[in-house]
Amino acid sequence: MKTCKSLRIAAVALALVAGVGSGYAKKSNPADDAKFLDNLMSKMTLDEKIGQLNLLPGNDVVSGELPGARLEPLIKEGKLGAFLNVQGIDNISRLQHLAVEQSRLGIPLLAGADVIHGYQTVFPIPLALSCSWDSDAVERMARISAKEATADGINWNYSPMVDICRDPRWGRIAEGSGEDPYLGCILAAAYVRGYQGDNLKADSTVMACVKHYALYGAAEGGRDYNTVDMSRERMFNYYMPPYRAAVDAGVESLMTSFNLVNGQHATAAHWLIEDILRRDWGFKGMIVTDYGSISELTPMGVAEESEAAANTLKAGTDMDMCTSRFLKDLKGALERGLITEEMIDKACRRVLEAKQKLGLFENPYLYGSPERVAKDDYTPANRAAARDIAAETFVLLRNEGSLLPLAKKGKIALIGPLADAGNQMCGTWAPNCRPDTHQSLLSALREEVGDRAEVIYAQGSNIYYDEKMQENATRWNPIYHRGDNETLRTEALAAAEKADVIVAAVGETMSMSGESASRADITIPDAQRDLLKDLAATGKPVVLVLFTGRPLVLDWESKNIPAILNVWFGGSEAGKAICDVIFGDKVPSAKLTTTFPQMIGQIPLYYNHLPPSHPDTDPEHFNIYRSNYIDVSNDPLYPFGYGLSYTTFAYGKPSLSSNELTMDGKITLSVDVTNTGNYDGTEIVQFYLRDPVARIARPVKELKGFRRLDLKKGETATVTFDITPDMLKYYDADLKYVCDPGAFEAMVGPNSAAVQTLPFTLR
Ligand code: BGC
């Protein structure tokens, strides 16, 4: 039976190849690839071409149905080019077989998924990953994710998400790399390299999809899906670079965003897609809408319902995610003269090219193998990598009196609603993870200390006092029973009473960040904040292990809790990784990639801001007629680039090889950094530039380089950063990419607010 089936598959595959072009045997020759597609397209009906532009979800099941069952008739008719959100190798492979064996032309399908920080092995959320400032770690995580996802049959991944965000209220800040374009570019390229590898036709690499183009992270008020309105100068200097970096790194597909950009919908904005992305940046890959976007053009006021699909195609978008509007409307739009057949052909060809690049025409069953699932998914090696990488992402925000690391002895009270919540560890977008197998912090801690210390546990509080608020906060993954507020408090205090040291595991649940999880109040939820206050009032030393998908306002905590370790959502191995750091087996090195405000009202607050009129020169006091607030200084609570270690680092006096830079020259900044503390450690040395006077105002500083520097105790190393005129360029008011001769400043330091500055001149 098995033999018959595989023979049949081979025969179908052969027929497919034979039927569509004899030149296909020489598949490595691009000219032959083109001929293959010419042949294939010459056989396609208009309906089949439009069918290739249609992407639908397979998780839309009614009870008793197989996942993706509703897609089956469309697949057979050649009316589906791709599906998303079908889980499991059997389901994915069933649909692929249907397309290859039972549709007229046997064109294989793209199998899409959101694998944004791991598949079964889950790594920290992308915002956390960015705090490692470690592009090798990001590439490694993407490589492992690709290997695991392709084992299940996934060949198209909706990642990386590279939206710059300056507003921590936005829940999706968790999915990106923070507020800085320079770091954002480096990490965007690392994700793409990791997913796509050197050979997209390998069975373990996956087509990446950079998203969400464009500017989705600048939603007004940090409210998801809200309007974006932005000057072109801001757009090109700060928000666009990471998308472009992904394009330059060879990303093969791109997703448009849900938002308006200056009154146009990003999904149907010709200037964004055809002019900037394809013409100016030379993007050759395939473009897909975000989920349901075409249907939103009318309610958002930019297209008549009957023209939404046509406008989207006309703008250069190739594939419709989840509205079926291309399928329903494009033929009519062609008849009405709204679009041309050439537009449909172009889009269809780009979809087929993507399939060709993935090797699907050579072997439609390349991706997905039960043997690989068994061999490659959730392996000890992958999990060990996740644990190592997680420890690199935890940011030590405070450590008074070197409270951390803790000794594995005495009585440790672990208190808080996130202490025994293994299923919360992964954070947003981890649909393929195995939450039931994730160790909670409590279980990891107990295992880690064995009988050397006593661990006393109490849940301590609810997430929120209010039941409805807690329901909103746990909608993806409800965690535990709701206790009576007073009883929980009593239990917490009893546990604290017995302990030598308290570890408080509090913060956001995983459903409180990510898509559709914006918050107007970004403090620690009320019940947990009160718990912290009660614990601090015991006078016992308290370590706050903070779970969060975004920067939080920690004004009270930063003054009253002696040690704060921000662990974000660390992924499937977070429990052990947190123990590695709190007991000092690993020394924290991460630094923030987003600014933490003192107060919500300071938002947007970001380090690379423009100089205001009436600058505030005395942050300690309120002064009238200054650009400031009456009730809070302009300073952040924790600036961009900030993070402590268990050891300390001292920076020497930096120097420049010359204080004159010529237009074709290079100068070098050098600085000595010494590990002056008691642990070996890693310092992230940061290098910033400023152009004090230019054709348009330039930021007070911009990150232009960094090094992750491993230093043994007592060791000194010299770190150098080359400065070239290219690094001084920016987009002016005419969007010309220029640099101007004149005075500049170079800065180096451990974070954006603690730099030493050296002037130089560009001649
Ligand atoms: C999100 C995308 C995601 C898509 C498919 C949308 O709601 O905005 O980021 O890739 O769904 O799951």
JSON list of C-alpha atoms in Angstrom, two decimals, residues 135-136 163 234 246 284 366 373 377 414 427 512 590 617 636 685:
[
{"chain": "A", "resi": 135, "resn": "SER", "atom": "CA", "xyz": [22.82, 39.00, 16.33]},
{"chain": "A", "resi": 136, "resn": "ASP", "atom": "CA", "xyz": [24.43, 35.54, 16.41]},
{"chain": "A", "resi": 163, "resn": "ASP", "atom": "CA", "xyz": [8.34, 47.66, 13.33]},
{"chain": "A", "resi": 234, "resn": "ARG", "atom": "CA", "xyz": [10.92, 60.75, 10.38]},
{"chain": "A", "resi": 246, "resn": "ALA", "atom": "CA", "xyz": [15.53, 42.87, 5.63]},
{"chain": "A", "resi": 284, "resn": "LYS", "atom": "CA", "xyz": [11.74, 41.35, -6.02]},
{"chain": "A", "resi": 366, "resn": "LEU", "atom": "CA", "xyz": [10.31, 18.64, 0.48]},
{"chain": "A", "resi": 373, "resn": "VAL", "atom": "CA", "xyz": [9.64, 15.88, 13.57]},
{"chain": "A", "resi": 377, "resn": "ASP", "atom": "CA", "xyz": [11.68, 19.20, 17.19]},
{"chain": "A", "resi": 414, "resn": "LEU", "atom": "CA", "xyz": [8.84, 32.39, 46.04]},
{"chain": "A", "resi": 427, "resn": "GLY", "atom": "CA", "xyz": [4.66, 35.03, 25.85]},
{"chain": "A", "resi": 512, "resn": "MET", "atom": "CA", "xyz": [-1.18, 41.31, 28.19]},
{"chain": "A", "resi": 590, "resn": "ALA", "atom": "CA", "xyz": [21.36, 42.38, 28.57]},
{"chain": "A", "resi": 617, "resn": "THR", "atom": "CA", "xyz": [18.86, 72.21, 31.36]},
{"chain": "A", "resi": 636, "resn": "PRO", "atom": "CA", "xyz": [13.49, 58.21, 31.65]},
{"chain": "A", "resi": 685, "resn": "VAL", "atom": "CA", "xyz": [29.74, 48.92, 24.74]}
]
